[in-house]
Amino acid sequence: RSLYFSNQVNANYAHSNIFVTEVMALSEDASPQRSSINNIRLSDKLRIIKYIKSTTLTFNGKIDYVVSHSSASSLSNMSAYEFNYGLAITQPLWWGIDLNAECMIWSHRGYSDKSMNSDELIADATLSYACGKNKQLIFKLQTHDLFHQIRSVYYGFNAQGRTERWYNTTPSYIM
């Protein structure tokens, strides 16, 4: 076959309870109030692979839609979506050198804080050469995040409605 197609659809529902004390009501007699949080996550992941002789082209796409609803007045309701899409290629070049390259756009939308709504263009590439009796020795020249777009802070949803994740991301490099 020269064409491969896959699609994966997921739906998740989470119901959580937390105790919230209103900041404005902090006094000696302020007691925590129970709050319910409902999170719904819908996602669809698509992959199409096309084989043309010794070349492999891959289209990847994914969308996640998240809705968070809370009964607490101090927690705002949210609906946000994140999506990514892009192309990858695997191509043998000359003298036994192989090229693997990928370019993806990662987008985040629907957040009330505008700094959280972003687009990132991520490009990676690898040249590899296998040698030796059984091609057991592999030399690679690898690049990562050619356009310096990867962020170290990501925002998302957990059972309480929100989460902030900090990563020690590897900066752009050539190795």
mmCIF file with all atom_site columns, C-alpha atoms in Angstrom:
data_model
loop_
_atom_site.group_PDB
_atom_site.id
_atom_site.type_symbol
_atom_site.label_atom_id
_atom_site.label_alt_id
_atom_site.label_comp_id
_atom_site.label_asym_id
_atom_site.label_entity_id
_atom_site.label_seq_id
_atom_site.pdbx_PDB_ins_code
_atom_site.Cartn_x
_atom_site.Cartn_y
_atom_site.Cartn_z
_atom_site.occupancy
_atom_site.B_iso_or_equiv
_atom_site.pdbx_formal_charge
_atom_site.auth_seq_id
_atom_site.auth_comp_id
_atom_site.auth_asym_id
_atom_site.auth_atom_id
_atom_site.pdbx_PDB_model_num
ATOM 1   C CA . ARG A 1 1   ? 0.000   0.000  0.000  1.00 0.00 ? 1   ARG A CA 1
ATOM 2   C CA . SER A 1 2   ? 1.171   3.518  -0.644 1.00 0.00 ? 2   SER A CA 1
ATOM 3   C CA . LEU A 1 3   ? -1.303  5.389  1.620  1.00 0.00 ? 3   LEU A CA 1
ATOM 4   C CA . TYR A 1 4   ? -1.977  4.898  5.330  1.00 0.00 ? 4   TYR A CA 1
ATOM 5   C CA . PHE A 1 5   ? -4.724  6.712  7.233  1.00 0.00 ? 5   PHE A CA 1
ATOM 6   C CA . SER A 1 6   ? -5.512  6.714  10.959 1.00 0.00 ? 6   SER A CA 1
ATOM 7   C CA . ASN A 1 7   ? -7.871  8.755  13.102 1.00 0.00 ? 7   ASN A CA 1
ATOM 8   C CA . GLN A 1 8   ? -8.211  8.551  16.871 1.00 0.00 ? 8   GLN A CA 1
ATOM 9   C CA . VAL A 1 9   ? -11.120 10.243 18.682 1.00 0.00 ? 9   VAL A CA 1
ATOM 10  C CA . ASN A 1 10  ? -11.262 10.491 22.483 1.00 0.00 ? 10  ASN A CA 1
ATOM 11  C CA . ALA A 1 11  ? -13.747 11.936 24.951 1.00 0.00 ? 11  ALA A CA 1
ATOM 12  C CA . ASN A 1 12  ? -13.074 12.266 28.690 1.00 0.00 ? 12  ASN A CA 1
ATOM 13  C CA . TYR A 1 13  ? -15.213 13.546 31.530 1.00 0.00 ? 13  TYR A CA 1
ATOM 14  C CA . ALA A 1 14  ? -13.964 14.300 35.048 1.00 0.00 ? 14  ALA A CA 1
ATOM 15  C CA . HIS A 1 15  ? -16.028 15.422 38.020 1.00 0.00 ? 15  HIS A CA 1
ATOM 16  C CA . SER A 1 16  ? -14.109 16.726 41.049 1.00 0.00 ? 16  SER A CA 1
ATOM 17  C CA . ASN A 1 17  ? -14.919 18.347 44.350 1.00 0.00 ? 17  ASN A CA 1
ATOM 18  C CA . ILE A 1 18  ? -12.715 20.824 46.172 1.00 0.00 ? 18  ILE A CA 1
ATOM 19  C CA . PHE A 1 19  ? -13.111 23.073 49.172 1.00 0.00 ? 19  PHE A CA 1
ATOM 20  C CA . VAL A 1 20  ? -12.791 26.800 48.516 1.00 0.00 ? 20  VAL A CA 1
ATOM 21  C CA . THR A 1 21  ? -12.588 29.685 50.967 1.00 0.00 ? 21  THR A CA 1
ATOM 22  C CA . GLU A 1 22  ? -13.496 32.975 49.332 1.00 0.00 ? 22  GLU A CA 1
ATOM 23  C CA . VAL A 1 23  ? -10.610 35.448 49.615 1.00 0.00 ? 23  VAL A CA 1
ATOM 24  C CA . MET A 1 24  ? -12.974 38.345 50.298 1.00 0.00 ? 24  MET A CA 1
ATOM 25  C CA . ALA A 1 25  ? -14.665 36.411 53.106 1.00 0.00 ? 25  ALA A CA 1
ATOM 26  C CA . LEU A 1 26  ? -11.522 35.558 55.055 1.00 0.00 ? 26  LEU A CA 1
ATOM 27  C CA . SER A 1 27  ? -12.409 36.171 58.636 1.00 0.00 ? 27  SER A CA 1
ATOM 28  C CA . GLU A 1 28  ? -12.404 34.110 61.786 1.00 0.00 ? 28  GLU A CA 1
ATOM 29  C CA . ASP A 1 29  ? -15.763 32.562 60.973 1.00 0.00 ? 29  ASP A CA 1
ATOM 30  C CA . ALA A 1 30  ? -15.064 31.931 57.255 1.00 0.00 ? 30  ALA A CA 1
ATOM 31  C CA . SER A 1 31  ? -15.429 28.259 56.457 1.00 0.00 ? 31  SER A CA 1
ATOM 32  C CA . PRO A 1 32  ? -14.493 26.424 53.279 1.00 0.00 ? 32  PRO A CA 1
ATOM 33  C CA . GLN A 1 33  ? -17.335 25.767 50.861 1.00 0.00 ? 33  GLN A CA 1
ATOM 34  C CA . ARG A 1 34  ? -17.529 22.667 48.725 1.00 0.00 ? 34  ARG A CA 1
ATOM 35  C CA . SER A 1 35  ? -17.269 23.344 44.999 1.00 0.00 ? 35  SER A CA 1
ATOM 36  C CA . SER A 1 36  ? -17.806 20.981 42.086 1.00 0.00 ? 36  SER A CA 1
ATOM 37  C CA . ILE A 1 37  ? -15.731 21.148 38.937 1.00 0.00 ? 37  ILE A CA 1
ATOM 38  C CA . ASN A 1 38  ? -16.664 19.397 35.694 1.00 0.00 ? 38  ASN A CA 1
ATOM 39  C CA . ASN A 1 39  ? -14.082 18.975 32.946 1.00 0.00 ? 39  ASN A CA 1
ATOM 40  C CA . ILE A 1 40  ? -14.830 17.661 29.469 1.00 0.00 ? 40  ILE A CA 1
ATOM 41  C CA . ARG A 1 41  ? -12.016 16.969 27.001 1.00 0.00 ? 41  ARG A CA 1
ATOM 42  C CA . LEU A 1 42  ? -12.631 16.052 23.363 1.00 0.00 ? 42  LEU A CA 1
ATOM 43  C CA . SER A 1 43  ? -9.742  15.241 21.067 1.00 0.00 ? 43  SER A CA 1
ATOM 44  C CA . ASP A 1 44  ? -9.192  14.092 17.521 1.00 0.00 ? 44  ASP A CA 1
ATOM 45  C CA . LYS A 1 45  ? -5.828  12.940 16.170 1.00 0.00 ? 45  LYS A CA 1
ATOM 46  C CA . LEU A 1 46  ? -5.320  12.422 12.435 1.00 0.00 ? 46  LEU A CA 1
ATOM 47  C CA . ARG A 1 47  ? -2.330  10.888 10.656 1.00 0.00 ? 47  ARG A CA 1
ATOM 48  C CA . ILE A 1 48  ? -1.923  10.363 6.921  1.00 0.00 ? 48  ILE A CA 1
ATOM 49  C CA . ILE A 1 49  ? 1.204   8.672  5.597  1.00 0.00 ? 49  ILE A CA 1
ATOM 50  C CA . LYS A 1 50  ? 2.075   8.593  1.902  1.00 0.00 ? 50  LYS A CA 1
ATOM 51  C CA . TYR A 1 51  ? 4.818   6.326  0.581  1.00 0.00 ? 51  TYR A CA 1
ATOM 52  C CA . ILE A 1 52  ? 6.385   7.420  -2.706 1.00 0.00 ? 52  ILE A CA 1
ATOM 53  C CA . LYS A 1 53  ? 9.181   5.035  -3.694 1.00 0.00 ? 53  LYS A CA 1
ATOM 54  C CA . SER A 1 54  ? 11.756  5.437  -0.884 1.00 0.00 ? 54  SER A CA 1
ATOM 55  C CA . THR A 1 55  ? 10.232  8.672  0.471  1.00 0.00 ? 55  THR A CA 1
ATOM 56  C CA . THR A 1 56  ? 7.739   8.799  3.316  1.00 0.00 ? 56  THR A CA 1
ATOM 57  C CA . LEU A 1 57  ? 5.554   11.893 3.767  1.00 0.00 ? 57  LEU A CA 1
ATOM 58  C CA . THR A 1 58  ? 3.468   12.183 6.923  1.00 0.00 ? 58  THR A CA 1
ATOM 59  C CA . PHE A 1 59  ? 0.749   14.682 7.792  1.00 0.00 ? 59  PHE A CA 1
ATOM 60  C CA . ASN A 1 60  ? -0.037  14.891 11.511 1.00 0.00 ? 60  ASN A CA 1
ATOM 61  C CA . GLY A 1 61  ? -2.892  16.864 13.029 1.00 0.00 ? 61  GLY A CA 1
ATOM 62  C CA . LYS A 1 62  ? -4.504  16.987 16.439 1.00 0.00 ? 62  LYS A CA 1
ATOM 63  C CA . ILE A 1 63  ? -7.118  19.116 18.175 1.00 0.00 ? 63  ILE A CA 1
ATOM 64  C CA . ASP A 1 64  ? -8.038  19.136 21.879 1.00 0.00 ? 64  ASP A CA 1
ATOM 65  C CA . TYR A 1 65  ? -11.101 20.995 23.159 1.00 0.00 ? 65  TYR A CA 1
ATOM 66  C CA . VAL A 1 66  ? -11.490 21.412 26.921 1.00 0.00 ? 66  VAL A CA 1
ATOM 67  C CA . VAL A 1 67  ? -14.426 22.821 28.871 1.00 0.00 ? 67  VAL A CA 1
ATOM 68  C CA . SER A 1 68  ? -14.137 23.458 32.601 1.00 0.00 ? 68  SER A CA 1
ATOM 69  C CA . HIS A 1 69  ? -17.193 24.484 34.649 1.00 0.00 ? 69  HIS A CA 1
ATOM 70  C CA . SER A 1 70  ? -17.037 25.269 38.368 1.00 0.00 ? 70  SER A CA 1
ATOM 71  C CA . SER A 1 71  ? -19.770 26.002 40.896 1.00 0.00 ? 71  SER A CA 1
ATOM 72  C CA . ALA A 1 72  ? -17.399 28.256 42.897 1.00 0.00 ? 72  ALA A CA 1
ATOM 73  C CA . SER A 1 73  ? -17.758 31.959 42.199 1.00 0.00 ? 73  SER A CA 1
ATOM 74  C CA . SER A 1 74  ? -13.998 32.463 42.668 1.00 0.00 ? 74  SER A CA 1
ATOM 75  C CA . LEU A 1 75  ? -13.159 30.056 39.821 1.00 0.00 ? 75  LEU A CA 1
ATOM 76  C CA . SER A 1 76  ? -14.108 31.184 36.343 1.00 0.00 ? 76  SER A CA 1
ATOM 77  C CA . ASN A 1 77  ? -15.480 28.792 33.741 1.00 0.00 ? 77  ASN A CA 1
ATOM 78  C CA . MET A 1 78  ? -13.241 28.169 30.744 1.00 0.00 ? 78  MET A CA 1
ATOM 79  C CA . SER A 1 79  ? -13.314 26.640 27.321 1.00 0.00 ? 79  SER A CA 1
ATOM 80  C CA . ALA A 1 80  ? -10.098 26.412 25.358 1.00 0.00 ? 80  ALA A CA 1
ATOM 81  C CA . TYR A 1 81  ? -8.693  24.466 22.471 1.00 0.00 ? 81  TYR A CA 1
ATOM 82  C CA . GLU A 1 82  ? -5.253  23.513 21.348 1.00 0.00 ? 82  GLU A CA 1
ATOM 83  C CA . PHE A 1 83  ? -4.321  22.167 17.974 1.00 0.00 ? 83  PHE A CA 1
ATOM 84  C CA . ASN A 1 84  ? -1.222  21.204 16.045 1.00 0.00 ? 84  ASN A CA 1
ATOM 85  C CA . TYR A 1 85  ? -0.553  20.180 12.486 1.00 0.00 ? 85  TYR A CA 1
ATOM 86  C CA . GLY A 1 86  ? 2.398   19.718 10.212 1.00 0.00 ? 86  GLY A CA 1
ATOM 87  C CA . LEU A 1 87  ? 4.421   17.598 7.836  1.00 0.00 ? 87  LEU A CA 1
ATOM 88  C CA . ALA A 1 88  ? 7.266   15.160 8.252  1.00 0.00 ? 88  ALA A CA 1
ATOM 89  C CA . ILE A 1 89  ? 9.508   13.626 5.603  1.00 0.00 ? 89  ILE A CA 1
ATOM 90  C CA . THR A 1 90  ? 11.869  10.677 5.619  1.00 0.00 ? 90  THR A CA 1
ATOM 91  C CA . GLN A 1 91  ? 14.087  10.611 2.550  1.00 0.00 ? 91  GLN A CA 1
ATOM 92  C CA . PRO A 1 92  ? 17.239  8.686  1.707  1.00 0.00 ? 92  PRO A CA 1
ATOM 93  C CA . LEU A 1 93  ? 19.708  11.082 0.105  1.00 0.00 ? 93  LEU A CA 1
ATOM 94  C CA . TRP A 1 94  ? 23.012  10.144 -1.490 1.00 0.00 ? 94  TRP A CA 1
ATOM 95  C CA . TRP A 1 95  ? 25.956  8.038  -0.208 1.00 0.00 ? 95  TRP A CA 1
ATOM 96  C CA . GLY A 1 96  ? 23.770  6.302  2.392  1.00 0.00 ? 96  GLY A CA 1
ATOM 97  C CA . ILE A 1 97  ? 22.720  9.497  4.188  1.00 0.00 ? 97  ILE A CA 1
ATOM 98  C CA . ASP A 1 98  ? 19.101  9.689  5.375  1.00 0.00 ? 98  ASP A CA 1
ATOM 99  C CA . LEU A 1 99  ? 17.082  12.856 6.035  1.00 0.00 ? 99  LEU A CA 1
ATOM 100 C CA . ASN A 1 100 ? 14.317  13.028 8.639  1.00 0.00 ? 100 ASN A CA 1
ATOM 101 C CA . ALA A 1 101 ? 12.600  16.405 8.991  1.00 0.00 ? 101 ALA A CA 1
ATOM 102 C CA . GLU A 1 102 ? 9.449   17.644 10.673 1.00 0.00 ? 102 GLU A CA 1
ATOM 103 C CA . CYS A 1 103 ? 7.731   21.020 10.793 1.00 0.00 ? 103 CYS A CA 1
ATOM 104 C CA . MET A 1 104 ? 4.716   21.517 13.098 1.00 0.00 ? 104 MET A CA 1
ATOM 105 C CA . ILE A 1 105 ? 2.585   24.457 14.182 1.00 0.00 ? 105 ILE A CA 1
ATOM 106 C CA . TRP A 1 106 ? 1.306   24.291 17.782 1.00 0.00 ? 106 TRP A CA 1
ATOM 107 C CA . SER A 1 107 ? -1.565  26.666 18.587 1.00 0.00 ? 107 SER A CA 1
ATOM 108 C CA . HIS A 1 108 ? -3.387  27.504 21.826 1.00 0.00 ? 108 HIS A CA 1
ATOM 109 C CA . ARG A 1 109 ? -6.705  29.426 21.870 1.00 0.00 ? 109 ARG A CA 1
ATOM 110 C CA . GLY A 1 110 ? -9.576  30.360 24.166 1.00 0.00 ? 110 GLY A CA 1
ATOM 111 C CA . TYR A 1 111 ? -7.655  31.450 27.266 1.00 0.00 ? 111 TYR A CA 1
ATOM 112 C CA . SER A 1 112 ? -8.667  34.691 28.979 1.00 0.00 ? 112 SER A CA 1
ATOM 113 C CA . ASP A 1 113 ? -5.000  35.651 29.452 1.00 0.00 ? 113 ASP A CA 1
ATOM 114 C CA . LYS A 1 114 ? -3.864  36.697 25.968 1.00 0.00 ? 114 LYS A CA 1
ATOM 115 C CA . SER A 1 115 ? -0.276  35.576 26.624 1.00 0.00 ? 115 SER A CA 1
ATOM 116 C CA . MET A 1 116 ? -1.576  32.002 26.790 1.00 0.00 ? 116 MET A CA 1
ATOM 117 C CA . ASN A 1 117 ? -3.053  32.208 23.256 1.00 0.00 ? 117 ASN A CA 1
ATOM 118 C CA . SER A 1 118 ? -0.066  31.516 21.051 1.00 0.00 ? 118 SER A CA 1
ATOM 119 C CA . ASP A 1 119 ? 1.336   29.867 17.946 1.00 0.00 ? 119 ASP A CA 1
ATOM 120 C CA . GLU A 1 120 ? 4.667   28.088 17.830 1.00 0.00 ? 120 GLU A CA 1
ATOM 121 C CA . LEU A 1 121 ? 6.413   26.898 14.669 1.00 0.00 ? 121 LEU A CA 1
ATOM 122 C CA . ILE A 1 122 ? 8.625   23.942 15.605 1.00 0.00 ? 122 ILE A CA 1
ATOM 123 C CA . ALA A 1 123 ? 11.052  22.498 13.062 1.00 0.00 ? 123 ALA A CA 1
ATOM 124 C CA . ASP A 1 124 ? 13.446  19.594 13.601 1.00 0.00 ? 124 ASP A CA 1
ATOM 125 C CA . ALA A 1 125 ? 15.771  17.799 11.193 1.00 0.00 ? 125 ALA A CA 1
ATOM 126 C CA . THR A 1 126 ? 18.223  14.904 11.339 1.00 0.00 ? 126 THR A CA 1
ATOM 127 C CA . LEU A 1 127 ? 20.823  13.658 8.873  1.00 0.00 ? 127 LEU A CA 1
ATOM 128 C CA . SER A 1 128 ? 22.040  10.150 9.654  1.00 0.00 ? 128 SER A CA 1
ATOM 129 C CA . TYR A 1 129 ? 24.631  7.794  8.221  1.00 0.00 ? 129 TYR A CA 1
ATOM 130 C CA . ALA A 1 130 ? 24.920  4.117  9.147  1.00 0.00 ? 130 ALA A CA 1
ATOM 131 C CA . CYS A 1 131 ? 28.171  2.274  8.532  1.00 0.00 ? 131 CYS A CA 1
ATOM 132 C CA . GLY A 1 132 ? 30.021  -0.830 9.647  1.00 0.00 ? 132 GLY A CA 1
ATOM 133 C CA . LYS A 1 133 ? 29.637  -4.488 8.843  1.00 0.00 ? 133 LYS A CA 1
ATOM 134 C CA . ASN A 1 134 ? 25.943  -4.606 9.833  1.00 0.00 ? 134 ASN A CA 1
ATOM 135 C CA . LYS A 1 135 ? 25.364  -0.844 9.821  1.00 0.00 ? 135 LYS A CA 1
ATOM 136 C CA . GLN A 1 136 ? 25.592  -0.914 13.613 1.00 0.00 ? 136 GLN A CA 1
ATOM 137 C CA . LEU A 1 137 ? 27.493  2.390  13.837 1.00 0.00 ? 137 LEU A CA 1
ATOM 138 C CA . ILE A 1 138 ? 25.271  5.432  13.232 1.00 0.00 ? 138 ILE A CA 1
ATOM 139 C CA . PHE A 1 139 ? 26.421  9.033  12.911 1.00 0.00 ? 139 PHE A CA 1
ATOM 140 C CA . LYS A 1 140 ? 23.807  11.780 13.246 1.00 0.00 ? 140 LYS A CA 1
ATOM 141 C CA . LEU A 1 141 ? 23.634  15.515 12.768 1.00 0.00 ? 141 LEU A CA 1
ATOM 142 C CA . GLN A 1 142 ? 20.499  16.632 14.580 1.00 0.00 ? 142 GLN A CA 1
ATOM 143 C CA . THR A 1 143 ? 18.783  20.009 14.916 1.00 0.00 ? 143 THR A CA 1
ATOM 144 C CA . HIS A 1 144 ? 15.951  20.903 17.268 1.00 0.00 ? 144 HIS A CA 1
ATOM 145 C CA . ASP A 1 145 ? 13.633  23.944 17.297 1.00 0.00 ? 145 ASP A CA 1
ATOM 146 C CA . LEU A 1 146 ? 15.299  25.744 14.417 1.00 0.00 ? 146 LEU A CA 1
ATOM 147 C CA . PHE A 1 147 ? 13.128  28.863 14.835 1.00 0.00 ? 147 PHE A CA 1
ATOM 148 C CA . HIS A 1 148 ? 13.500  29.184 18.657 1.00 0.00 ? 148 HIS A CA 1
ATOM 149 C CA . GLN A 1 149 ? 9.753   28.891 19.299 1.00 0.00 ? 149 GLN A CA 1
ATOM 150 C CA . ILE A 1 150 ? 9.416   26.335 22.119 1.00 0.00 ? 150 ILE A CA 1
ATOM 151 C CA . ARG A 1 151 ? 8.092   27.876 25.318 1.00 0.00 ? 151 ARG A CA 1
ATOM 152 C CA . SER A 1 152 ? 8.975   26.735 28.821 1.00 0.00 ? 152 SER A CA 1
ATOM 153 C CA . VAL A 1 153 ? 5.541   27.436 30.344 1.00 0.00 ? 153 VAL A CA 1
ATOM 154 C CA . TYR A 1 154 ? 2.339   25.712 29.234 1.00 0.00 ? 154 TYR A CA 1
ATOM 155 C CA . TYR A 1 155 ? -1.157  26.084 30.602 1.00 0.00 ? 155 TYR A CA 1
ATOM 156 C CA . GLY A 1 156 ? -3.801  23.425 30.688 1.00 0.00 ? 156 GLY A CA 1
ATOM 157 C CA . PHE A 1 157 ? -6.569  21.838 32.701 1.00 0.00 ? 157 PHE A CA 1
ATOM 158 C CA . ASN A 1 158 ? -6.496  19.448 35.613 1.00 0.00 ? 158 ASN A CA 1
ATOM 159 C CA . ALA A 1 159 ? -9.244  18.176 37.927 1.00 0.00 ? 159 ALA A CA 1
ATOM 160 C CA . GLN A 1 160 ? -9.441  21.555 39.682 1.00 0.00 ? 160 GLN A CA 1
ATOM 161 C CA . GLY A 1 161 ? -9.854  23.358 36.396 1.00 0.00 ? 161 GLY A CA 1
ATOM 162 C CA . ARG A 1 162 ? -6.373  24.739 35.657 1.00 0.00 ? 162 ARG A CA 1
ATOM 163 C CA . THR A 1 163 ? -2.746  23.917 35.786 1.00 0.00 ? 163 THR A CA 1
ATOM 164 C CA . GLU A 1 164 ? 0.435   25.665 34.875 1.00 0.00 ? 164 GLU A CA 1
ATOM 165 C CA . ARG A 1 165 ? 3.356   23.505 33.804 1.00 0.00 ? 165 ARG A CA 1
ATOM 166 C CA . TRP A 1 166 ? 6.936   24.710 33.784 1.00 0.00 ? 166 TRP A CA 1
ATOM 167 C CA . TYR A 1 167 ? 9.446   22.775 31.720 1.00 0.00 ? 167 TYR A CA 1
ATOM 168 C CA . ASN A 1 168 ? 13.188  22.988 31.571 1.00 0.00 ? 168 ASN A CA 1
ATOM 169 C CA . THR A 1 169 ? 13.141  22.932 27.799 1.00 0.00 ? 169 THR A CA 1
ATOM 170 C CA . THR A 1 170 ? 16.225  22.243 25.816 1.00 0.00 ? 170 THR A CA 1
ATOM 171 C CA . PRO A 1 171 ? 16.920  25.329 23.760 1.00 0.00 ? 171 PRO A CA 1
ATOM 172 C CA . SER A 1 172 ? 17.463  25.165 20.046 1.00 0.00 ? 172 SER A CA 1
ATOM 173 C CA . TYR A 1 173 ? 20.526  23.149 19.187 1.00 0.00 ? 173 TYR A CA 1
ATOM 174 C CA . ILE A 1 174 ? 22.543  21.413 16.527 1.00 0.00 ? 174 ILE A CA 1
ATOM 175 C CA . MET A 1 175 ? 24.293  18.271 17.652 1.00 0.00 ? 175 MET A CA 1
#
